[in-house]
mmCIF file of C-alpha atoms in Angstrom:
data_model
loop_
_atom_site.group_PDB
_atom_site.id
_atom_site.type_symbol
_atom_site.label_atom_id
_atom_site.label_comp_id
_atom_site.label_asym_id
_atom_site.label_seq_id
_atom_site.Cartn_x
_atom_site.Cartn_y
_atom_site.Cartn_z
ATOM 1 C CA UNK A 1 15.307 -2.812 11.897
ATOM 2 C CA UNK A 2 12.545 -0.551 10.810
ATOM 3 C CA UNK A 3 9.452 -0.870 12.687
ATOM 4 C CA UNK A 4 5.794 0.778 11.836
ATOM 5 C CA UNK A 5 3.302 0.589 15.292
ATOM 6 C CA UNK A 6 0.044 1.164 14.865
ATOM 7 C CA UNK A 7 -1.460 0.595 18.670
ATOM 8 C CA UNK A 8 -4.939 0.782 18.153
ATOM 9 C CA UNK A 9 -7.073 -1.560 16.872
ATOM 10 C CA UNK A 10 -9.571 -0.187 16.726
ATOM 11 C CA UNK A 11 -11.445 3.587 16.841
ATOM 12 C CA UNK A 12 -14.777 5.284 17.252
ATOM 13 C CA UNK A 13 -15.584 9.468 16.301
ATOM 14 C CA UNK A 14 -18.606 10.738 15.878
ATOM 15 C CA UNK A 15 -19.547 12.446 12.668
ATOM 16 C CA UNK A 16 -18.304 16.463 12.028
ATOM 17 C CA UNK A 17 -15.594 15.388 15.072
ATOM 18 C CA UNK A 18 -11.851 15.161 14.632
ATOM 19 C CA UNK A 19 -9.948 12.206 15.366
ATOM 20 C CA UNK A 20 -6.073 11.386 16.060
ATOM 21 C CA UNK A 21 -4.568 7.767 14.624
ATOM 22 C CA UNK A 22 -1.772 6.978 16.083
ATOM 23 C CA UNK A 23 1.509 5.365 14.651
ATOM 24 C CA UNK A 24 5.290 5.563 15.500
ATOM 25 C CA UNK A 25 8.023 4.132 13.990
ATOM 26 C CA UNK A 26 11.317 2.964 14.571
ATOM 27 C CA UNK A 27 14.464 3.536 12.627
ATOM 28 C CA UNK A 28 18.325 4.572 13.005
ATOM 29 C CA UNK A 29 18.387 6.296 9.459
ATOM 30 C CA UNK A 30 18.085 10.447 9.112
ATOM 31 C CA UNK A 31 16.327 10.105 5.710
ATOM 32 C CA UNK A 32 12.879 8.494 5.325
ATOM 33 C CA UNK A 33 9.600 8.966 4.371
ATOM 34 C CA UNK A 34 6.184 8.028 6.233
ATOM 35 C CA UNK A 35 3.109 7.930 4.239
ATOM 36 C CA UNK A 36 -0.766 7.224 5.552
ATOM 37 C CA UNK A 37 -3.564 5.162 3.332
ATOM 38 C CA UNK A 38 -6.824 4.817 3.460
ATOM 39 C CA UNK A 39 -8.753 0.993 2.712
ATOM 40 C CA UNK A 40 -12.508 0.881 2.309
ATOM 41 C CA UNK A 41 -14.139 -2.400 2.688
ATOM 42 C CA UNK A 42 -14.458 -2.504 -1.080
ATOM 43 C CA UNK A 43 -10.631 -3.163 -0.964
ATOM 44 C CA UNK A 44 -8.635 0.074 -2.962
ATOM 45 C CA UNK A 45 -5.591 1.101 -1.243
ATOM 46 C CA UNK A 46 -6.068 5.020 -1.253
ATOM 47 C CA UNK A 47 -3.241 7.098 -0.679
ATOM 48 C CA UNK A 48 -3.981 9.963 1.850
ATOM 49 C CA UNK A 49 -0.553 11.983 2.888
ATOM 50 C CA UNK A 50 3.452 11.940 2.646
ATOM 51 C CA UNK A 51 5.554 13.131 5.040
ATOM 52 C CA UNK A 52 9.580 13.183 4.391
ATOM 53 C CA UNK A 53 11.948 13.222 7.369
ATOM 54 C CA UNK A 54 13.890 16.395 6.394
ATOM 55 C CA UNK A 55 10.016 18.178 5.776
ATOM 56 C CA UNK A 56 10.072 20.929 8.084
ATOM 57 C CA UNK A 57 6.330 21.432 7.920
ATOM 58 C CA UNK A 58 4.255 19.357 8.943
ATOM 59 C CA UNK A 59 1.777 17.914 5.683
ATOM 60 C CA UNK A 60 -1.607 18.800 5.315
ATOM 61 C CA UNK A 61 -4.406 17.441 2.274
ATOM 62 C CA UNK A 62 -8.048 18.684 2.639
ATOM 63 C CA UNK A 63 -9.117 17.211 5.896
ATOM 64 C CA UNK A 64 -6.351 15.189 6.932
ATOM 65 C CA UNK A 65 -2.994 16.455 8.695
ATOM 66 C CA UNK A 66 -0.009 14.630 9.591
ATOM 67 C CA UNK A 67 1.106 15.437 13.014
ATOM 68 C CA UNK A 68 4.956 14.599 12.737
ATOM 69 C CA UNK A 69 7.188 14.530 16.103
ATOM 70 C CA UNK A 70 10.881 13.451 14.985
ATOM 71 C CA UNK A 71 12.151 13.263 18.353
ATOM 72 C CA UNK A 72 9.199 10.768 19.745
ATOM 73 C CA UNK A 73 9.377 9.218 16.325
ATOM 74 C CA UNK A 74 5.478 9.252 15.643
ATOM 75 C CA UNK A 75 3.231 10.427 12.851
ATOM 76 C CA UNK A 76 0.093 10.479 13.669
ATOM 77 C CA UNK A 77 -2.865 11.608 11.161
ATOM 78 C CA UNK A 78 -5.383 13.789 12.055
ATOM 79 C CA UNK A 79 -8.099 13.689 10.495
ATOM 80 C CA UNK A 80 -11.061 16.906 10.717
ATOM 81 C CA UNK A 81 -14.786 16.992 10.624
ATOM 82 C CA UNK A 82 -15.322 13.185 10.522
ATOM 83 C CA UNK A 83 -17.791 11.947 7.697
ATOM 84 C CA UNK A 84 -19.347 8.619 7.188
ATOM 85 C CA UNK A 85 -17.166 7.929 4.037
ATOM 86 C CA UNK A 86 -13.868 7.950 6.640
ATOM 87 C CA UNK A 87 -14.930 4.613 7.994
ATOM 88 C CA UNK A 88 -12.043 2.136 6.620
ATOM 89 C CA UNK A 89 -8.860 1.127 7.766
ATOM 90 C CA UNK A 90 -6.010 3.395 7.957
ATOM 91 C CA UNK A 91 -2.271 1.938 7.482
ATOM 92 C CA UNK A 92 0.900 3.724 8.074
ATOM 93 C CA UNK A 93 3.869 3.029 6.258
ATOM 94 C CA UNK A 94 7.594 3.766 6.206
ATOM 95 C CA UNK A 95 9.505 3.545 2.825
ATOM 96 C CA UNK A 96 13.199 1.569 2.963
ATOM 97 C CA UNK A 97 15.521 3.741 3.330
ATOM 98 C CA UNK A 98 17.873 4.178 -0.274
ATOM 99 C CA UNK A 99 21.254 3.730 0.751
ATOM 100 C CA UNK A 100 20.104 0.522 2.756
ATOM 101 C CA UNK A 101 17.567 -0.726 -0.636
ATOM 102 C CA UNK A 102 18.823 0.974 -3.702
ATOM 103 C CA UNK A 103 16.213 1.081 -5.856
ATOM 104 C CA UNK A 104 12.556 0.369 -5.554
ATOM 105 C CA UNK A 105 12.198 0.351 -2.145
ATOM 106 C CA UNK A 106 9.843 -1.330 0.363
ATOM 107 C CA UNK A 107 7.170 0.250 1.872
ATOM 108 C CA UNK A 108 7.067 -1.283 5.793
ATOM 109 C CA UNK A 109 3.651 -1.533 6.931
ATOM 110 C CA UNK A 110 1.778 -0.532 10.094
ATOM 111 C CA UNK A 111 -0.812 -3.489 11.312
ATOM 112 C CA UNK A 112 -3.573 -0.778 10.622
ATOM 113 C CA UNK A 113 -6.488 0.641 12.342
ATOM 114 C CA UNK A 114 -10.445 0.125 11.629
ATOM 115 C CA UNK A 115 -12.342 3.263 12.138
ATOM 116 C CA UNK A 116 -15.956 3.508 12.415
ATOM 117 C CA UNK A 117 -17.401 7.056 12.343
ATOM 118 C CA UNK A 118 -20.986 6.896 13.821
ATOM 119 C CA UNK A 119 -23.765 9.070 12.324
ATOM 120 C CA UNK B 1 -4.823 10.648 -13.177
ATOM 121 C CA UNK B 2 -3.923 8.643 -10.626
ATOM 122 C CA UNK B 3 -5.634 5.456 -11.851
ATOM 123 C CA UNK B 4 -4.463 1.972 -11.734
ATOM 124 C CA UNK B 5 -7.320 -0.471 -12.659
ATOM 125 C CA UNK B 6 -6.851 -4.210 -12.745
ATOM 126 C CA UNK B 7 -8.932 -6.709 -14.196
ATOM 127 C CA UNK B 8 -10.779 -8.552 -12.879
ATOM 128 C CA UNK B 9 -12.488 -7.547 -10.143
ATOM 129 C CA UNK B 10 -13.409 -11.245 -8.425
ATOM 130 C CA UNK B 11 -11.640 -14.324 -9.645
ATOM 131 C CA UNK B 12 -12.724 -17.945 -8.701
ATOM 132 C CA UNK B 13 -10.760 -20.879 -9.935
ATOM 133 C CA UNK B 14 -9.358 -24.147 -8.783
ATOM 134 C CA UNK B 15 -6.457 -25.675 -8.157
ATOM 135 C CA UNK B 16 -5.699 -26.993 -11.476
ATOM 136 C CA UNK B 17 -6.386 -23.802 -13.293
ATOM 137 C CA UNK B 18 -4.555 -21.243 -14.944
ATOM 138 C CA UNK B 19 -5.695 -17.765 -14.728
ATOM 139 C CA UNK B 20 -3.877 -14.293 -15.602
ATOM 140 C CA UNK B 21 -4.252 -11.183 -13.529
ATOM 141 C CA UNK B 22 -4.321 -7.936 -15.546
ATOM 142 C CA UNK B 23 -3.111 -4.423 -13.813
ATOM 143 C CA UNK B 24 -2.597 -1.244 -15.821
ATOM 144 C CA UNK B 25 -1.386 2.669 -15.567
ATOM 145 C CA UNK B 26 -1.650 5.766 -17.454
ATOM 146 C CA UNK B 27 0.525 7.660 -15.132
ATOM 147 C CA UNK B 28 3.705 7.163 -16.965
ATOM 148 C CA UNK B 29 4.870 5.576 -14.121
ATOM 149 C CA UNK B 30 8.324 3.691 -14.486
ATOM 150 C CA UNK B 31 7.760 1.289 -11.455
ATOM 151 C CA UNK B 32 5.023 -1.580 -10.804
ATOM 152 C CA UNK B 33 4.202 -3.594 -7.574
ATOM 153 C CA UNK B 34 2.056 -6.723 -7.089
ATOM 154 C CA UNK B 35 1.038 -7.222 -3.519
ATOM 155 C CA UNK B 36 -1.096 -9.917 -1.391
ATOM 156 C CA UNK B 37 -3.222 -9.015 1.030
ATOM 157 C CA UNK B 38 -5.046 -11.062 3.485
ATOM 158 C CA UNK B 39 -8.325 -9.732 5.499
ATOM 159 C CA UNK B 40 -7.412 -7.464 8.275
ATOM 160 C CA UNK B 41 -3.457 -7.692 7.598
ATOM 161 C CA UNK B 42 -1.857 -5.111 5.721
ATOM 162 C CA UNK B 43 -0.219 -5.793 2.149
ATOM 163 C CA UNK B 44 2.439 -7.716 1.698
ATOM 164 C CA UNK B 45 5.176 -6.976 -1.567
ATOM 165 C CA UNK B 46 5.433 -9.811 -3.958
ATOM 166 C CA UNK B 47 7.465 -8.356 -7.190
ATOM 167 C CA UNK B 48 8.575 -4.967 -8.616
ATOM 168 C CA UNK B 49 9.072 -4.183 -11.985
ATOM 169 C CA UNK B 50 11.293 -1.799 -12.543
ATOM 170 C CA UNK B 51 11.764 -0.172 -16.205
ATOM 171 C CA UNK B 52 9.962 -3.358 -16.806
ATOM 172 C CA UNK B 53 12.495 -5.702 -15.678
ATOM 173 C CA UNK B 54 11.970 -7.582 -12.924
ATOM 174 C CA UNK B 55 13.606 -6.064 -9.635
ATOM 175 C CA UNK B 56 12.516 -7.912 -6.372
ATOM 176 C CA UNK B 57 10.930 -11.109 -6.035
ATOM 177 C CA UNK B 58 10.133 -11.461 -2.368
ATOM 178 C CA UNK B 59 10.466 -15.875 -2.568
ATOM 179 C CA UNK B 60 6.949 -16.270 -4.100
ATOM 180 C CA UNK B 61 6.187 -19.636 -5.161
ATOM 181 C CA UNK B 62 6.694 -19.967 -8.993
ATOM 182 C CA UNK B 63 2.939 -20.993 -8.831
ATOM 183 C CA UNK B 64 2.723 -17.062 -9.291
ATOM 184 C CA UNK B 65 4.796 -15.784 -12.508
ATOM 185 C CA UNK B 66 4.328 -11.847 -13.109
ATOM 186 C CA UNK B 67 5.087 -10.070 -16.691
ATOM 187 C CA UNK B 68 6.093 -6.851 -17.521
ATOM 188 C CA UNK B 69 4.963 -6.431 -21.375
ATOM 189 C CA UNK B 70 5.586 -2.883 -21.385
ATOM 190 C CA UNK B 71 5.540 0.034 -19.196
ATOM 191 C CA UNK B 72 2.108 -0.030 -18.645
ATOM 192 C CA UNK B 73 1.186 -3.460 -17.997
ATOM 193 C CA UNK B 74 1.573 -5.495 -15.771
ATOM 194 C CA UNK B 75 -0.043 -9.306 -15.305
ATOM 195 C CA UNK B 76 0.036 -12.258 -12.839
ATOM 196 C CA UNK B 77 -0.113 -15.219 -14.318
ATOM 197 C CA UNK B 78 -1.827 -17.982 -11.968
ATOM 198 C CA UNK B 79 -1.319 -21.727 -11.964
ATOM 199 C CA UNK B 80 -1.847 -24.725 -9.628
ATOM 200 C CA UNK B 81 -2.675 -22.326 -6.911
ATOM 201 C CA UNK B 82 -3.843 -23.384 -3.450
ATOM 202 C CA UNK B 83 -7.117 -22.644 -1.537
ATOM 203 C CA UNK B 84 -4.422 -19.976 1.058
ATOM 204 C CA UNK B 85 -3.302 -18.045 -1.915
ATOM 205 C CA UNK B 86 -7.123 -17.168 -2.022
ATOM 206 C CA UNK B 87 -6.560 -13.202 -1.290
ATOM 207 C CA UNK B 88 -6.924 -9.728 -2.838
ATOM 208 C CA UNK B 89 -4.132 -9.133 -4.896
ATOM 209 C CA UNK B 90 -3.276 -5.337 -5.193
ATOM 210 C CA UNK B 91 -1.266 -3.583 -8.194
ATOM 211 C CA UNK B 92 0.310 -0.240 -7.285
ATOM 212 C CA UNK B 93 2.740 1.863 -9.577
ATOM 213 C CA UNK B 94 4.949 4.866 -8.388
ATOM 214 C CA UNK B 95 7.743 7.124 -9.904
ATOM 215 C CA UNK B 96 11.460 5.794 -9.710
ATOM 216 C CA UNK B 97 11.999 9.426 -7.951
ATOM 217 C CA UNK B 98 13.048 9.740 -4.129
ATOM 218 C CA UNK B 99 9.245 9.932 -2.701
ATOM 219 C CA UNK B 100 7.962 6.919 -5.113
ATOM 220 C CA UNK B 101 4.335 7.477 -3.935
ATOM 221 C CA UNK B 102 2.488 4.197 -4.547
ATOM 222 C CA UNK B 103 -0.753 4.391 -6.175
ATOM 223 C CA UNK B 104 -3.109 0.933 -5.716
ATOM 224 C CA UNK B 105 -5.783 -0.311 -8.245
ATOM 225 C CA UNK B 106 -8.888 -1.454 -6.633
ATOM 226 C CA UNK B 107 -7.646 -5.113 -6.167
ATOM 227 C CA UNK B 108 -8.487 -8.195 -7.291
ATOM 228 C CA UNK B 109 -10.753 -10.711 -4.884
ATOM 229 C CA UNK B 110 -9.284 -14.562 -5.262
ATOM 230 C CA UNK B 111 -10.793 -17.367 -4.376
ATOM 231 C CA UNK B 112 -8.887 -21.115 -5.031
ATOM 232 C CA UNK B 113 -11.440 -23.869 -4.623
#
């Protein structure tokens, strides 16, 4: 079954740093698609960055990269020169697969991480 | 544009009420998602429109009834809800394409008294 891990809780940075969230995911299918968002405490789900399975590069947008390892199945998002207005929660996702969902399909959910960027 | 906005923002009502949710897009987006979320968990699905008929129903109670009135609008109609279906409940829309990015509106904030 497809799986989204998100292992940490919880993260610190410091302003102007860079910082790595981690999240791996588990599936048996060759086509799939990993996508990061962003929730402030005001609530708005904020899409950040795709990454497809077959996308040889890995994506970039502004500040935040997506460092994609196939063969250790993670995705981790990097995320430059930390400002106060990163602090939020960060959830990874993994759409369905088509040929298992057809159409519409679900978006599998990471348990998320909280990250506080200090001034 | 990617803006979804729902109305309203906060929503208190008791059990015996009846309340609609509002959610809307400009995006000419063909597909429409209602989600649940509870604090610190992520969001969890509770129908898709799709072409604005109804395309998964993940076993909500009929308590919640959503409507598709056209391709840009999409409610949640609320009756005899109970004080753990207090939530924020999230609209997204995406393209029926092979990415189908999901954009959120801001939410709204439920409490059932």
């Amino acid at each position: 079954a497809q799986k989204i891990t998100q292992t940490q809780p919880g993260m610190f940075v410091q302003e102007k740093e860079a910082v790595t969230l981690d999240c791996t995911y588990d599936t048996s299918d060759q086509s799939y698609g990993l996508f990061w968002y962003k929730q402030p405490s005001s609530g708005e789900m904020i899409f950040l960055i795709y990454q497809g399975s077959y996308d040889e590069q890995n994506a970039t947008e502004g500040r935040y990269s997506l460092n994609f390892q196939k063969a250790r199945k993670s995705a981790n998002l990097v995320i430059s020169a930390s400002q106060l207005g990163d602090s939020a929660m960060y959830f990874c996702a993994m759409r369905e697969p088509a040929q298992r969902a057809g159409n519409n399909r679900k978006l599998i959910w990471g348990l998320g991480t909280s990250l506080a960027v200090n001034p | 544009d990617t803006e979804v906005t729902q109305t309203p923002k906060h929503l208190v009502m008791g059990m015996t009420n009846k309340k609609s949710l509002k959610c809307e897009q400009h995006m000419g987006h063909r597909a429409m998602y209602w989600y649940k979320q509870k604090a610190k968990k992520p969001p969890e699905l509770m129908f898709v429109y799709s072409y604005e008929k109804l395309s998964i129903n993940e076993s909500v109670p009929s308590r919640f009834s959503p409507e598709c009135p056209n391709s840009s609008l999409l409610n949640l109609h609320l009756h005899a809800l109970q004080p753990e279906d207090s939530a924020l409940y999230l609209c997204a829309s995406s393209q029926v394409d092979n990415v189908e990015t999901q954009y959120f509106g801001p939410g709204t904030r439920l409490l059932v008294l």
